[in-house]
Coordinates of C-alpha atoms in Angstrom, one line a residue:
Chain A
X1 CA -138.5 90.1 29.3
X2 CA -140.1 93.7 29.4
X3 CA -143.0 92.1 27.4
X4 CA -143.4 89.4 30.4
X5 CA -143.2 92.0 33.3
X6 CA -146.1 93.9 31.6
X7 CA -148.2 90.9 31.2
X8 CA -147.7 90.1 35.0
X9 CA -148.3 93.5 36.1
X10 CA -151.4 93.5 33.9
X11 CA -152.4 89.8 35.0
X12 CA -152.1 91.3 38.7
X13 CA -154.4 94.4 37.8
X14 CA -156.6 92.7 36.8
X15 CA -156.9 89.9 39.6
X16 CA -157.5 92.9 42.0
X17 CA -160.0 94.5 39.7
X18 CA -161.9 91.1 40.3
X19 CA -161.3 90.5 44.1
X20 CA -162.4 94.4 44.1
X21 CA -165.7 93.6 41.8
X22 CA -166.4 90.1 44.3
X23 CA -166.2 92.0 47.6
X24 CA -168.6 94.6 46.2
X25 CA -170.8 92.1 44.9
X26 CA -171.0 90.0 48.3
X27 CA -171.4 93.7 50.3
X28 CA -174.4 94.0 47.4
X29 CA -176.0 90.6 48.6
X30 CA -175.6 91.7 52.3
X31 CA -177.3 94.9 51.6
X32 CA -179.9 93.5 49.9
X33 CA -180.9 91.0 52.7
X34 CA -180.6 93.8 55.0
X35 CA -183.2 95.8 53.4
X36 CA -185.4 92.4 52.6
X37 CA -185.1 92.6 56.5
X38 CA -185.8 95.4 57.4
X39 CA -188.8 96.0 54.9
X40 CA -190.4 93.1 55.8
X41 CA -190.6 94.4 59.7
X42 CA -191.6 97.9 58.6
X43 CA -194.3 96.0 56.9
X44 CA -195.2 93.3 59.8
X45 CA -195.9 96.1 62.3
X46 CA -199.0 98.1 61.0
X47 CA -200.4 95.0 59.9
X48 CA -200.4 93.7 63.9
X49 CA -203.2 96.6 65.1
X50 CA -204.8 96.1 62.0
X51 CA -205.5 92.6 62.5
X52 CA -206.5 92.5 65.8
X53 CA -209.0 95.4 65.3
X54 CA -210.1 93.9 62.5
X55 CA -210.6 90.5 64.5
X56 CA -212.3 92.6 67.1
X57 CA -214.8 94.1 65.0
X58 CA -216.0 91.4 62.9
X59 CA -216.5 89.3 66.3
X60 CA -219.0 92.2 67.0
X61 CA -216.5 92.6 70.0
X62 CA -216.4 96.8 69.5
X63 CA -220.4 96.6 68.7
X64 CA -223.2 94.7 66.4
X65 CA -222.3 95.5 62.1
X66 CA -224.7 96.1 59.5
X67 CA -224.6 93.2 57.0
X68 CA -223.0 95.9 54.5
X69 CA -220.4 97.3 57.4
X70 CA -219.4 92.8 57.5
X71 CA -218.9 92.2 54.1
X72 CA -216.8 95.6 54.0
X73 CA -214.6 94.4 56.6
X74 CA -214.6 91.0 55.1
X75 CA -213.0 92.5 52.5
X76 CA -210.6 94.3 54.0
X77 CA -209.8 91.2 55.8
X78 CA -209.4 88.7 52.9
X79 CA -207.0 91.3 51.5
X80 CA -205.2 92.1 54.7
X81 CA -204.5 88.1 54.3
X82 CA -203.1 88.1 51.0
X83 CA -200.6 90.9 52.2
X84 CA -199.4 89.2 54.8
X85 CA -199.0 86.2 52.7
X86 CA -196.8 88.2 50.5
X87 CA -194.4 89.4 53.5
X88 CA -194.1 85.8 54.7
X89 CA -192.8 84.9 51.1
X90 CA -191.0 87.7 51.0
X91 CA -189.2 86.8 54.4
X92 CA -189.1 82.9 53.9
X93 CA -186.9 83.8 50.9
X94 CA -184.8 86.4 52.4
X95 CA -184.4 83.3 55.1
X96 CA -183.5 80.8 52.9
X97 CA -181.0 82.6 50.8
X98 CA -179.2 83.3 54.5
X99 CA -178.9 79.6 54.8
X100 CA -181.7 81.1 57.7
X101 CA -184.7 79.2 57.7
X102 CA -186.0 77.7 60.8
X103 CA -187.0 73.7 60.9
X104 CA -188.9 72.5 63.5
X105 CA -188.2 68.4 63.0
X106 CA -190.3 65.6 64.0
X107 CA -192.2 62.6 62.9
X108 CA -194.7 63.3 60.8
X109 CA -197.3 61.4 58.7
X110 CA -197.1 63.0 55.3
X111 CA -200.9 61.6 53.9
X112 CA -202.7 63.6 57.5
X113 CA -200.9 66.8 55.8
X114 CA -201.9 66.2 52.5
X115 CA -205.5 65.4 53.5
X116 CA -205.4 68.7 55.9
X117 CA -204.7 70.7 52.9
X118 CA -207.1 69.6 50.6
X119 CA -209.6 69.9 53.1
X120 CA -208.3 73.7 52.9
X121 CA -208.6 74.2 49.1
X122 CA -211.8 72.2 48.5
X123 CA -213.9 75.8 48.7
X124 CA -211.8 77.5 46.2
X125 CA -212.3 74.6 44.4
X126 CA -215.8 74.1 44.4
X127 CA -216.5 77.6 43.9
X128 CA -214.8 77.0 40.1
X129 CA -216.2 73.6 40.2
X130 CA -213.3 71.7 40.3
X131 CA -212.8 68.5 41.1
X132 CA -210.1 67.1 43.4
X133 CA -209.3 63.4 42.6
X134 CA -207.2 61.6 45.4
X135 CA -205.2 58.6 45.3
X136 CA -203.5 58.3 48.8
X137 CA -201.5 55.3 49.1
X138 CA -200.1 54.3 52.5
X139 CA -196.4 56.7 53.3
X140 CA -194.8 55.7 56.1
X141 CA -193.8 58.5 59.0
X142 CA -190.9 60.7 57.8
X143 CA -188.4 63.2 59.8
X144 CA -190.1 66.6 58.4
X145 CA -191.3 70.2 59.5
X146 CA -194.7 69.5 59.3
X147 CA -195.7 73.2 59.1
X148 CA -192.9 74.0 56.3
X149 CA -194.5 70.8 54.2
X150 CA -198.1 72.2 55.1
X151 CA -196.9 75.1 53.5
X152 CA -195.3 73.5 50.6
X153 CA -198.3 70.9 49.1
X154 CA -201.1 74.4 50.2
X155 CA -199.1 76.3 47.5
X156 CA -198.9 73.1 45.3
X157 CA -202.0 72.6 45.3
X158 CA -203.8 76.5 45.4
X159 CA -201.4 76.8 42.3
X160 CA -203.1 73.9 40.7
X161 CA -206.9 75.2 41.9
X162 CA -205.3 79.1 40.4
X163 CA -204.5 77.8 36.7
X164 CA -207.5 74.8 36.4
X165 CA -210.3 76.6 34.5
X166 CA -213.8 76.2 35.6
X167 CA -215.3 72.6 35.5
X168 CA -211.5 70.9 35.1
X169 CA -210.0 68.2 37.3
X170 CA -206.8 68.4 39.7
X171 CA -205.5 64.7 41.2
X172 CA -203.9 64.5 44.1
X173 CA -201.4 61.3 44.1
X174 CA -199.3 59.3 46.9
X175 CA -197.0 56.2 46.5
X176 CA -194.3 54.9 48.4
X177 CA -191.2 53.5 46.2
X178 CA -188.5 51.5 48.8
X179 CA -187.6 54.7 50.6
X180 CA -188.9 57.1 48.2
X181 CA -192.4 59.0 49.3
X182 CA -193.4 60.4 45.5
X183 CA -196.2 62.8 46.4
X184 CA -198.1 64.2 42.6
X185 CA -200.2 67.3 42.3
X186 CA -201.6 67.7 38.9
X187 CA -203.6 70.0 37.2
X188 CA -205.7 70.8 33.9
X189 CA -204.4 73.7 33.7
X190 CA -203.0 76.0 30.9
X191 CA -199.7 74.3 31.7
X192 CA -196.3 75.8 31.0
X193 CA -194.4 76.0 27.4
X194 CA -191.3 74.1 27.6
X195 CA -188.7 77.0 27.2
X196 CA -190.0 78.2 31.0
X197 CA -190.1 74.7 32.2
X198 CA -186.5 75.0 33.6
X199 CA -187.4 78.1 35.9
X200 CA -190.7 77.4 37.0
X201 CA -188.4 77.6 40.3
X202 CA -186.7 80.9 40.0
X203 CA -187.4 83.4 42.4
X204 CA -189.7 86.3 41.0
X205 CA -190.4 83.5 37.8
X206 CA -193.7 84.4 36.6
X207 CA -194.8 82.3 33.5
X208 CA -198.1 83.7 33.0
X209 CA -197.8 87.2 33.6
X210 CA -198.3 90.5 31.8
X211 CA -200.5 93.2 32.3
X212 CA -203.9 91.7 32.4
X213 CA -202.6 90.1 35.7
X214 CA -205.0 86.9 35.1
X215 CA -203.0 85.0 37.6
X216 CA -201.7 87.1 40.1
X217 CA -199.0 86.5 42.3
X218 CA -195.5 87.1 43.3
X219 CA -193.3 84.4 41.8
X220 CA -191.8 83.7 44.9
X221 CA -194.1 79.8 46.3
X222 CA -192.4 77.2 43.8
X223 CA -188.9 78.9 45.1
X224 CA -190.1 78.7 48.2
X225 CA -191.3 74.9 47.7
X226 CA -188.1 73.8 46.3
X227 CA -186.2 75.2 49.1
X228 CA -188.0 73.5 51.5
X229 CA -188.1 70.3 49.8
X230 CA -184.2 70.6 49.2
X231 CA -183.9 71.3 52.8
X232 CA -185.5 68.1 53.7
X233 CA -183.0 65.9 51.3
X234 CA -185.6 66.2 48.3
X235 CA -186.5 66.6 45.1
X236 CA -189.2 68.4 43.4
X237 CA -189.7 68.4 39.6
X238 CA -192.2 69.2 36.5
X239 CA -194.1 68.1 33.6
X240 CA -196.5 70.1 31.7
X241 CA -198.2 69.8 28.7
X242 CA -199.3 74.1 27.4
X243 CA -203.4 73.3 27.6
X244 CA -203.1 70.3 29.0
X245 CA -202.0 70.8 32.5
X246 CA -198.7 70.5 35.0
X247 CA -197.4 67.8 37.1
X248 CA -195.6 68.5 40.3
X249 CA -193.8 65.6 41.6
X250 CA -192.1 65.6 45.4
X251 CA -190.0 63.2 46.6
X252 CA -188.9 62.6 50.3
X253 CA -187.1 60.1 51.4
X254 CA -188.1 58.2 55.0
X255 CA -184.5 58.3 55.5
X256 CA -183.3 62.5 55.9
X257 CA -179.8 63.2 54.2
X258 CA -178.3 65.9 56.4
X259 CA -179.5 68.2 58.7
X260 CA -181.8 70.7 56.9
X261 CA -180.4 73.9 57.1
X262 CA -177.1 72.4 56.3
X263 CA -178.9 70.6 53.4
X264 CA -180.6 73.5 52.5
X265 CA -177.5 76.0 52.2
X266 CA -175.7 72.8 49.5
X267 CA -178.7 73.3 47.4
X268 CA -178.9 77.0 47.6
X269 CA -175.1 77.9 46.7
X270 CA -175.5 75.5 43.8
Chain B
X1 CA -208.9 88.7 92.1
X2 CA -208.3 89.5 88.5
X3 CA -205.3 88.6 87.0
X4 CA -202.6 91.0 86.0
X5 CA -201.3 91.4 82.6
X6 CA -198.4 93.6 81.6
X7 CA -198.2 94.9 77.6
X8 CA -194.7 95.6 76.6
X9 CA -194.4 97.3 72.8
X10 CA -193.4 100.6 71.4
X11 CA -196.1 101.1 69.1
X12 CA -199.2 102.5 70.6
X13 CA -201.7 101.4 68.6
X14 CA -200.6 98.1 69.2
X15 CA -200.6 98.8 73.0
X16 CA -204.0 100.3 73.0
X17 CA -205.4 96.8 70.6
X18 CA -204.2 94.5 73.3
X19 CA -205.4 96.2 76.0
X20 CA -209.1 96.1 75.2
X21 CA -208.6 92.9 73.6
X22 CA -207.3 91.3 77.2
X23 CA -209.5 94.0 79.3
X24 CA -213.1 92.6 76.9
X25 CA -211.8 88.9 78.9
X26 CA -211.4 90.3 81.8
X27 CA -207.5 90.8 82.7
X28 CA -206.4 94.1 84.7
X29 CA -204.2 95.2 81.8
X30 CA -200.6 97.5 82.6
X31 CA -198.8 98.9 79.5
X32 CA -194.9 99.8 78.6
X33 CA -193.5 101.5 76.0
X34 CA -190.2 100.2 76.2
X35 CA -188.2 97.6 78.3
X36 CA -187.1 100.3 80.8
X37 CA -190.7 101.4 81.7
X38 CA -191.6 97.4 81.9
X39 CA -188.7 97.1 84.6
X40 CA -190.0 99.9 86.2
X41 CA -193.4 99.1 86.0
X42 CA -193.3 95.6 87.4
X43 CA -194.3 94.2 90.5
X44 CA -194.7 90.9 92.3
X45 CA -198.9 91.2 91.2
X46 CA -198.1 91.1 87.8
X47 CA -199.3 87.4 86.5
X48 CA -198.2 87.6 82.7
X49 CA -196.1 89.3 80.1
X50 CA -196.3 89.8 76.7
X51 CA -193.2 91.3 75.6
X52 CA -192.2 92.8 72.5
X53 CA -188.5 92.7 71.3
X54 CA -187.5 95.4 69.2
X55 CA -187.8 98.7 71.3
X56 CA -185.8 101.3 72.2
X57 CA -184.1 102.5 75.2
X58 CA -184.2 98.5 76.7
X59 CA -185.5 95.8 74.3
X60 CA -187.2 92.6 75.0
X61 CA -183.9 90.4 75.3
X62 CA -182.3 92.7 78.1
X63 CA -185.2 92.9 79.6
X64 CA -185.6 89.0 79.7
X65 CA -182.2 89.1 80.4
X66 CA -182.6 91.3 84.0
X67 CA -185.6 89.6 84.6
X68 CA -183.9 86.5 84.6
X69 CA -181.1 87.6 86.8
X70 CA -184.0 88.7 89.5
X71 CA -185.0 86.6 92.1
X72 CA -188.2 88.3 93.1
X73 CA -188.9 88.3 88.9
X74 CA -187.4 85.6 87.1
X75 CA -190.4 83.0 87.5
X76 CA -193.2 85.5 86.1
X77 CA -194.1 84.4 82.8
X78 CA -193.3 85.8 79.3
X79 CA -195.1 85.2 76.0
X80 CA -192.9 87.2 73.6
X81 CA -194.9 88.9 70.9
X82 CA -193.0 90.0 68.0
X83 CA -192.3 90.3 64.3
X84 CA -189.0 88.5 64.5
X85 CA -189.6 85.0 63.2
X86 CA -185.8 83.8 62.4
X87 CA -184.3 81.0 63.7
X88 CA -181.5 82.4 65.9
X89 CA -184.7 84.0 67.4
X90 CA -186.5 81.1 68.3
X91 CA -183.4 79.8 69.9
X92 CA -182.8 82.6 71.9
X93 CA -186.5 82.7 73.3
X94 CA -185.3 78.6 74.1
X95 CA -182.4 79.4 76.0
X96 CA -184.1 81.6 77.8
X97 CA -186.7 79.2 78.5
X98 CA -189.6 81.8 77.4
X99 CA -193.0 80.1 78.0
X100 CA -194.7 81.2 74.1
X101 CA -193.5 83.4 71.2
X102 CA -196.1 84.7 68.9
X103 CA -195.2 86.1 65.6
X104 CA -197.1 89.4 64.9
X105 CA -199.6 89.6 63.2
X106 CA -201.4 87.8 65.8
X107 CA -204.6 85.8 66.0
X108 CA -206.5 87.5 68.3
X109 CA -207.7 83.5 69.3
X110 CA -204.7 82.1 69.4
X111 CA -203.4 85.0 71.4
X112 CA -205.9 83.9 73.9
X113 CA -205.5 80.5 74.1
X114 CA -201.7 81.1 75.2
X115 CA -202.7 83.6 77.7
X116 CA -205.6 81.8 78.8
X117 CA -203.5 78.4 79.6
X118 CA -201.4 80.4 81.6
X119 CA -203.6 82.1 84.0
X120 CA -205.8 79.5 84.2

C-alpha cells in the first residue's frame, strides 16, 4: 500500500514537473516571437531614410552623379534590397508561426502570375545563360492572394535560376487536372541528396551550405512557400536527382478548403 | 495655392527625407514628432497626412482615433506610413476607414502616386 502511495506521489511529481517544463516552453515560443518582432522593426526603421535618400540620389534629385558615384550607389542599393528581403522573410515567418499572416483573397489568374514572374527572372537568367522553357497550359481563375503566390513561384523560380550552372535549362510547367492546378518549376541544378529531401522545407534548412557560401541565403523561402501554399488548401512537394536537378511541384485547387489563416494554423501545428 | 502636407514620425531622419522628397514636387510640407504635436499642429489648411504609428507620447491609432471623433478633422485624409505590416494592422487601418497604408521602407514612387491621387 506504502509502495502504491509512493508511486502516486511520484507519478504526481512528475506530471507537475511536465506542466512546469510545457508552460516554460510555450512562455519560450512567446518570447521568441516577441523578439522576431521587435528585431525586425528595429531593423525596418533605418532602412526607411535610407531608401528614400538613396531613391533621391540616384534620380539625380539631390544633384547630377559621376558615373563612379552611380554604380557606387547602385551597389549600395542592390544590397540595401537583399536586406530588406531578409527582414520580410524574417517577418513572414514570425507571421506565419502566429497563425498571423495576412491574405488579401480574390480571383486570380494563376498563368498572368507565372508569366509576370518569369518576365522578372529572365535577366538573372540570361546573364548565366540560362534558358527558361515554358509550358503554360490553360488554369482556370482560383480564390488566391495574388501577391503571396507572386511571392511564392519568384522564390521558386530565383531558387531554380540560383542552383542551374551556366548554360543549363529551367522549365516552367502548368496543367490543370479536374480541380487540381499542378504548377512545375524545374531545374538543372546540383539537385538535393535524398537524406535532405524531407526538409528542403524546414525553416533555417540549408542544403548547400558551408563556409564557402556558394549559394547564399537564409533557409527561410521554401518555408515560407509551403506556408503559403498550405494556407491556400495546397500542396507543394519535391523530386531531385544530386547533378541532375530539382522538381517543385504546387498544387491548388479551383475549389479553396478553408479559410487561409485557419488553413494555415492546421498545417502549421502539425 | 499649394497643398498642405503634414509628416507625422518620431525619427528625424525620416521626417527630414519626406520633407524634401514632397517639398522637390511641390507640397508646403508641416512636420510632428509625435501624435500630440500632430494634434496640435493641425489646422483646417492641412490637405494630407502621412502618419506614422508607433510613436511616443500619442501614437498613430489615438491620433486617428481623436481625429475621427473631430468634426472640423475627421474628413482630412490619412495615408499611414509604417513598419507594421500584420494583419490585425491592416484591419485596424480598415475600420478606421484610412485612405492608404504604406509599409516602410517606402518607394519613394509609389509614395507619390498615393499622395499625388489624393491632392490631385
Amino acid at each position: 500500500m506504502n509502495e502504491l502511495k509512493k508511486a502516486k506521489l511520484e507519478i504526481k511529481k512528475m506530471k507537475k514537473m511536465i506542466d512546469n517544463q510545457a508552460e516554460q516552453l510555450k512562455e519560450l515560443e512567446k518570447m521568441k516571437i516577441e523578439f522576431l518582432n521587435v528585431t525586425s522593426h528595429e531593423l525596418k526603421t533605418p532602412l526607411t531614410p535610407i531608401q528614400a535618400y538613396l531613391d533621391l540620389l540616384l534620380k539625380g534629385s539631390l544633384g547630377e552623379l559621376t558615373s563612379a558615384q552611380k554604380e557606387g550607389l547602385e551597389v549600395i542599393f542592390r544590397n540595401i534590397k537583399k536586406l530588406r528581403i531578409l527582414i520580410w522573410d524574417i517577418l513572414d515567418l514570425t507571421r506565419m508561426e502566429a497563425g498571423k499572416m495576412k491574405f488579401n483573397m480574390s480571383e486570380i489568374q494563376l498563368t498572368d502570375i507565372i508569366k509576370d514572374v518569369i518576365k522578372d527572372a529572365e535577366l538573372s537568367a540570361k546573364e548565366k545563360k540560362i534558358i527558361i522553357n515554358q509550358s503554360l497550359g490553360y488554369l482556370p481563375p482560383i480564390e488566391g492572394d495574388k501577391e503571396r503566390l507572386t511571392q511564392v513561384f519568384t522564390n521558386l523560380i530565383s531558387n531554380a535560376v540560383k542552383f542551374t550552372p551556366k548554360n543549363g535549362e529551367i522549365s516552367i510547367e502548368a496543367e490543370r487536372k479536374g480541380y487540381r492546378n499542378i504548377i512545375a518549376v524545374k531545374d538543372t541544378g546540383i539537385g538535393i541528396p535524398k537524406k535532405d529531401l524531407n526538409r528542403v522545407f524546414d525553416k533555417f534548412y540549408q542544403v548547400h551550405r558551408g563556409t564557402k557560401r556558394k549559394y547564399p541565403g537564409t533557409g527561410l523561402g521554401l518555408t515560407i512557400c509551403e506556408g503559403v501554399i498550405k494556407a491556400h488548401g495546397g500542396e507543394i512537394q519535391v523530386e531531385s536527382e544530386p547533378r541532375k536537378g530539382s522538381s517543385f511541384y504546387v498544387t491548388l485547387y479551383s475549389k479553396r478548403l478553408g479559410k487561409p489563416t485557419e488553413a494555415y494554423a492546421e498545417a502549421f501545428r502539425r | 495655392m499649394k497643398k498642405s502636407i503634414l509628416v507625422v514620425d518620431d525619427e528625424e531622419d525620416t521626417r527630414k527625407v519626406l520633407k524634401l522628397i514632397l517639398e522637390q514636387e511641390g507640397y508646403d510640407v508641416i512636420t510632428a514628432s509625435n501624435g500630440k504635436e500632430c494634434l496640435k499642429k493641425l489646422n483646417k489648411n492641412v490637405n494630407l497626412i502621412l502618419l506614422d504609428i508607433m510613436m511616443p507620447v500619442l501614437d498613430g491609432w489615438e491620433v486617428i482615433a481623436k481625429m475621427k471623433a473631430n468634426q472640423k478633422f475627421r474628413k482630412i485624409p490619412i495615408i499611414i506610413l509604417t513598419v507594421k505590416s500584420g494583419k490585425e494592422d491592416y484591419d485596424k487601418a480598415k475600420t478606421f476607414k484610412i485612405k492608404d497604408y504604406i509599409v516602410k521602407p517606402f518607394e519613394t514612387d509609389n509614395l507619390m502616386r498615393k499622395v499625388k491621387r489624393f491632392l490631385k
